[in-house]
mmCIF file of C-alpha atoms in Angstrom:
data_model
loop_
_atom_site.group_PDB
_atom_site.id
_atom_site.type_symbol
_atom_site.label_atom_id
_atom_site.label_comp_id
_atom_site.label_asym_id
_atom_site.label_seq_id
_atom_site.Cartn_x
_atom_site.Cartn_y
_atom_site.Cartn_z
ATOM 1 C CA MET A 133 -6.974 -3.908 59.527
ATOM 2 C CA ILE A 134 -7.834 -0.250 60.319
ATOM 3 C CA LYS A 135 -8.365 2.945 58.072
ATOM 4 C CA PHE A 136 -8.711 6.532 58.835
ATOM 5 C CA ILE A 137 -8.540 9.420 57.986
ATOM 6 C CA TYR A 138 -6.531 11.012 60.688
ATOM 7 C CA GLY A 139 -8.016 15.050 60.027
ATOM 8 C CA THR A 140 -4.127 16.033 59.925
ATOM 9 C CA GLY A 141 -1.248 17.761 57.684
ATOM 10 C CA ASN A 142 0.928 16.712 60.560
ATOM 11 C CA GLU A 143 2.629 13.145 59.091
ATOM 12 C CA LYS A 144 4.734 13.030 61.824
ATOM 13 C CA LYS A 145 2.241 13.349 63.924
ATOM 14 C CA ILE A 146 0.283 10.639 61.762
ATOM 15 C CA GLU A 147 3.472 8.235 62.402
ATOM 16 C CA GLN A 148 3.809 8.881 66.197
ATOM 17 C CA VAL A 149 -0.223 7.531 66.349
ATOM 18 C CA LYS A 150 0.417 4.635 64.075
ATOM 19 C CA ASN A 151 3.224 3.163 66.001
ATOM 20 C CA PHE A 152 2.276 4.369 69.201
ATOM 21 C CA LEU A 153 -0.791 1.444 68.314
ATOM 22 C CA LYS A 154 1.401 -1.016 66.526
ATOM 23 C CA THR A 155 3.492 -0.901 69.869
ATOM 24 C CA GLN A 156 -0.179 -1.566 71.943
ATOM 25 C CA LYS A 157 -2.705 -3.001 69.762
ATOM 26 C CA ASN A 158 -0.693 -4.934 67.476
ATOM 27 C CA ILE A 159 -3.141 -4.093 64.684
ATOM 28 C CA ASP A 160 -2.855 -3.427 61.067
ATOM 29 C CA LEU A 161 -3.675 0.303 60.026
ATOM 30 C CA GLU A 162 -3.796 2.704 57.492
ATOM 31 C CA ILE A 163 -3.936 6.329 57.873
ATOM 32 C CA LEU A 164 -5.207 8.772 55.624
ATOM 33 C CA SER A 165 -3.417 12.359 56.746
ATOM 34 C CA LEU A 166 -5.017 15.710 54.813
ATOM 35 C CA LYS A 167 -2.920 16.417 52.584
ATOM 36 C CA ASP A 168 -3.084 11.899 51.154
ATOM 37 C CA ILE A 169 -7.004 13.437 50.310
ATOM 38 C CA GLY A 170 -6.361 16.740 48.781
ATOM 39 C CA PHE A 171 -8.084 18.630 51.718
ATOM 40 C CA ASN A 172 -6.571 21.731 52.329
ATOM 41 C CA GLU A 173 -9.320 24.619 53.564
ATOM 42 C CA GLU A 174 -8.721 26.302 56.219
ATOM 43 C CA ILE A 175 -11.129 25.166 58.922
ATOM 44 C CA ILE A 176 -12.170 27.757 61.527
ATOM 45 C CA GLU A 177 -11.720 26.704 65.607
ATOM 46 C CA ASP A 178 -14.479 28.323 66.871
ATOM 47 C CA GLY A 179 -16.235 26.601 69.528
ATOM 48 C CA ILE A 180 -15.603 26.194 73.885
ATOM 49 C CA THR A 181 -14.926 23.532 74.305
ATOM 50 C CA PHE A 182 -12.592 20.201 72.595
ATOM 51 C CA GLU A 183 -15.073 18.487 72.076
ATOM 52 C CA GLU A 184 -17.194 21.478 69.788
ATOM 53 C CA ASN A 185 -13.576 22.426 67.948
ATOM 54 C CA SER A 186 -13.104 18.620 67.143
ATOM 55 C CA LYS A 187 -16.216 18.261 66.084
ATOM 56 C CA ILE A 188 -15.952 21.182 63.446
ATOM 57 C CA LYS A 189 -13.054 19.592 62.527
ATOM 58 C CA ALA A 190 -14.665 15.995 61.726
ATOM 59 C CA GLU A 191 -17.506 17.642 60.058
ATOM 60 C CA ALA A 192 -15.668 20.691 57.781
ATOM 61 C CA ILE A 193 -13.814 17.119 56.674
ATOM 62 C CA LYS A 194 -17.120 14.843 56.295
ATOM 63 C CA LYS A 195 -18.619 17.132 54.093
ATOM 64 C CA TYR A 196 -15.371 17.485 51.795
ATOM 65 C CA CYS A 197 -14.994 13.694 51.416
ATOM 66 C CA ASP A 198 -18.731 12.741 50.203
ATOM 67 C CA LYS A 199 -18.028 15.504 48.224
ATOM 68 C CA LYS A 200 -15.395 14.437 46.993
ATOM 69 C CA GLY A 201 -16.826 10.176 47.086
ATOM 70 C CA ILE A 202 -14.599 9.401 49.356
ATOM 71 C CA LYS A 203 -16.093 7.061 51.632
ATOM 72 C CA GLU A 204 -13.681 6.118 55.594
ATOM 73 C CA THR A 205 -14.212 6.624 59.051
ATOM 74 C CA ILE A 206 -12.951 10.193 60.000
ATOM 75 C CA ILE A 207 -10.749 10.413 63.113
ATOM 76 C CA THR A 208 -10.538 14.613 64.318
ATOM 77 C CA ASP A 209 -8.593 15.966 67.714
ATOM 78 C CA ASP A 210 -8.220 18.711 69.634
ATOM 79 C CA ALA A 211 -6.979 18.897 72.058
ATOM 80 C CA GLY A 212 -4.574 21.656 75.223
ATOM 81 C CA LEU A 213 -3.321 22.458 78.350
ATOM 82 C CA CYS A 214 -5.957 23.113 80.875
ATOM 83 C CA VAL A 215 -3.721 25.021 84.116
ATOM 84 C CA ASP A 216 -6.061 25.176 87.117
ATOM 85 C CA ALA A 217 -4.137 28.063 88.685
ATOM 86 C CA LEU A 218 -5.145 29.808 85.546
ATOM 87 C CA ASN A 219 -8.409 29.221 85.060
ATOM 88 C CA GLY A 220 -7.845 26.379 82.385
ATOM 89 C CA ARG A 221 -6.233 28.038 80.455
ATOM 90 C CA PRO A 222 -4.612 28.355 77.650
ATOM 91 C CA GLY A 223 -7.666 25.152 77.101
ATOM 92 C CA VAL A 224 -8.892 25.498 73.420
ATOM 93 C CA LEU A 225 -6.471 29.022 72.898
ATOM 94 C CA SER A 226 -3.311 26.719 73.785
ATOM 95 C CA ALA A 227 -2.389 26.825 69.837
ATOM 96 C CA ARG A 228 -2.857 30.720 69.910
ATOM 97 C CA TYR A 229 -2.478 31.500 73.440
ATOM 98 C CA ALA A 230 -0.001 33.926 72.656
ATOM 99 C CA GLY A 231 -0.577 34.849 69.080
ATOM 100 C CA ASP A 232 -0.992 32.232 65.894
ATOM 101 C CA HIS A 233 1.998 30.664 64.938
ATOM 102 C CA ALA A 234 3.929 32.595 67.547
ATOM 103 C CA PRO A 235 7.231 30.224 68.875
ATOM 104 C CA GLN A 236 7.413 27.867 71.271
ATOM 105 C CA GLU A 237 9.838 29.875 73.676
ATOM 106 C CA ILE A 238 7.555 32.597 73.221
ATOM 107 C CA VAL A 239 4.299 30.818 74.342
ATOM 108 C CA LEU A 240 6.123 29.531 77.680
ATOM 109 C CA ASN A 241 7.782 32.552 78.491
ATOM 110 C CA LYS A 242 4.011 33.928 78.749
ATOM 111 C CA LEU A 243 2.632 31.061 80.646
ATOM 112 C CA LEU A 244 6.095 30.308 82.817
ATOM 113 C CA GLU A 245 5.725 34.605 83.959
ATOM 114 C CA GLU A 246 2.121 34.075 84.200
ATOM 115 C CA MET A 247 2.732 31.398 86.594
ATOM 116 C CA LYS A 248 5.342 32.731 88.729
ATOM 117 C CA GLU A 249 3.850 34.056 91.683
ATOM 118 C CA ILE A 250 2.139 30.350 91.687
ATOM 119 C CA PRO A 251 3.437 27.996 94.645
ATOM 120 C CA GLU A 252 3.934 24.377 93.443
ATOM 121 C CA GLU A 253 1.361 22.739 95.456
ATOM 122 C CA LYS A 254 -0.654 24.880 92.464
ATOM 123 C CA ARG A 255 0.797 24.822 90.009
ATOM 124 C CA THR A 256 -1.452 21.347 88.010
ATOM 125 C CA ALA A 257 -3.184 21.240 85.377
ATOM 126 C CA LYS A 258 -3.411 18.710 82.916
ATOM 127 C CA PHE A 259 -3.282 17.566 79.015
ATOM 128 C CA VAL A 260 -6.654 16.890 77.170
ATOM 129 C CA CYS A 261 -7.259 15.171 73.992
ATOM 130 C CA VAL A 262 -10.772 14.789 71.849
ATOM 131 C CA LEU A 263 -10.922 12.847 69.904
ATOM 132 C CA THR A 264 -14.526 13.131 67.836
ATOM 133 C CA ALA A 265 -15.312 9.771 64.944
ATOM 134 C CA ILE A 266 -17.847 10.120 62.251
ATOM 135 C CA LEU A 267 -18.387 6.542 60.707
ATOM 136 C CA GLN A 268 -19.108 6.124 57.088
ATOM 137 C CA LYS A 269 -22.453 5.212 57.714
ATOM 138 C CA GLY A 270 -22.701 8.586 59.569
ATOM 139 C CA GLU A 271 -22.714 7.535 62.672
ATOM 140 C CA THR A 272 -19.814 9.646 65.049
ATOM 141 C CA ILE A 273 -18.159 8.646 67.823
ATOM 142 C CA VAL A 274 -16.293 10.831 71.302
ATOM 143 C CA VAL A 275 -13.852 9.290 73.457
ATOM 144 C CA ARG A 276 -11.547 11.547 76.100
ATOM 145 C CA GLY A 277 -8.311 11.370 77.211
ATOM 146 C CA GLU A 278 -6.197 13.127 80.144
ATOM 147 C CA THR A 279 -2.706 13.280 81.466
ATOM 148 C CA ASN A 280 -2.410 14.498 84.742
ATOM 149 C CA GLY A 281 1.026 16.273 85.939
ATOM 150 C CA LYS A 282 2.087 20.420 86.423
ATOM 151 C CA ILE A 283 3.758 22.933 85.372
ATOM 152 C CA ALA A 284 7.473 22.913 85.948
ATOM 153 C CA THR A 285 9.242 26.169 86.666
ATOM 154 C CA LYS A 286 11.741 26.423 83.586
ATOM 155 C CA PRO A 287 11.378 24.830 81.225
ATOM 156 C CA GLY A 288 13.131 21.425 80.056
ATOM 157 C CA THR A 289 14.919 19.819 76.569
ATOM 158 C CA MET A 290 12.872 22.113 73.527
ATOM 159 C CA GLY A 291 11.556 20.843 69.849
ATOM 160 C CA LYS A 292 8.177 18.737 69.765
ATOM 161 C CA LEU A 293 5.177 19.609 70.873
ATOM 162 C CA THR A 294 4.572 23.465 71.998
ATOM 163 C CA TYR A 295 3.949 22.541 76.351
ATOM 164 C CA ASN A 296 5.890 19.608 76.553
ATOM 165 C CA PRO A 297 9.050 21.597 77.787
ATOM 166 C CA VAL A 298 6.719 22.444 80.996
ATOM 167 C CA PHE A 299 4.805 20.238 81.868
ATOM 168 C CA ILE A 300 5.226 17.771 84.573
ATOM 169 C CA ALA A 301 3.235 14.569 84.093
ATOM 170 C CA ASP A 302 2.298 12.376 87.846
ATOM 171 C CA GLY A 303 4.469 9.852 88.803
ATOM 172 C CA PHE A 304 7.256 11.967 86.584
ATOM 173 C CA ASP A 305 10.101 14.377 87.817
ATOM 174 C CA ILE A 306 10.727 15.147 83.868
ATOM 175 C CA PRO A 307 9.336 16.855 81.918
ATOM 176 C CA MET A 308 7.527 14.899 79.230
ATOM 177 C CA SER A 309 9.691 16.131 76.415
ATOM 178 C CA GLU A 310 12.167 14.646 78.486
ATOM 179 C CA MET A 311 10.198 11.421 78.789
ATOM 180 C CA LYS A 312 11.535 7.394 76.478
ATOM 181 C CA ASP A 313 8.945 6.931 74.407
ATOM 182 C CA GLU A 314 7.911 3.247 76.305
ATOM 183 C CA ASP A 315 6.280 6.378 79.077
ATOM 184 C CA LEU A 316 4.374 8.497 76.272
ATOM 185 C CA LYS A 317 1.230 5.457 76.858
ATOM 186 C CA VAL A 318 0.444 8.307 79.293
ATOM 187 C CA THR A 319 -0.284 10.590 77.161
ATOM 188 C CA HIS A 320 -3.306 12.732 76.308
ATOM 189 C CA ARG A 321 -3.141 12.241 72.992
ATOM 190 C CA GLU A 322 -2.985 7.506 73.106
ATOM 191 C CA LYS A 323 -4.898 6.774 75.832
ATOM 192 C CA ALA A 324 -7.898 8.765 73.432
ATOM 193 C CA PHE A 325 -6.558 6.773 70.934
ATOM 194 C CA LEU A 326 -6.626 3.701 73.251
ATOM 195 C CA GLN A 327 -10.233 3.677 73.644
ATOM 196 C CA MET A 328 -11.253 5.199 69.987
ATOM 197 C CA ILE A 329 -9.415 1.723 68.188
ATOM 198 C CA GLU A 330 -11.024 -0.539 70.835
ATOM 199 C CA LEU A 331 -14.331 1.091 70.114
ATOM 200 C CA LEU A 332 -13.608 1.205 66.414
ATOM 201 C CA GLU A 333 -12.888 -2.348 66.906
ATOM 202 C CA LYS A 334 -16.396 -3.012 67.983
#
């Protein structure tokens, strides 16, 4: 049994990670959300890298857990889309690229408008996910998962994660939002979690 606090309040995200790891690693998992531990503080993510922001989240949750006497491994993530033709943007600002809590359609329209003159061979991009774990004894583990691909010229099926409708992973010809669940093991978050769980098992 591996048990940890995942630094998110998104229950759907937790369920996806749990199902993926159960399928890939066949291990029993107990994943606690921020809601489960009563954490509702605002965390200011002002780092300039995914690693810095992931660490900021982990340390904020660790401080809360220490105060509350909660002794569990903590895992946090920071993820985003890096487009080569935009010098790596939106990057760490992916969630705020078109303003805080902007609707998916507005975010994707802004991205595609910025890239309207970019030819197909230069539309390369990657999704990045960095996980930071703080173990019960205070040790820190950091892993990084990446998925390479390109930006489509128009969105596919909308919904789910913000940038998935315009991101086509290498080896596929459909947007990530239309990929089958069994193909999603190529995604940045899943790659990062496989690395993390292997390290935690050791």
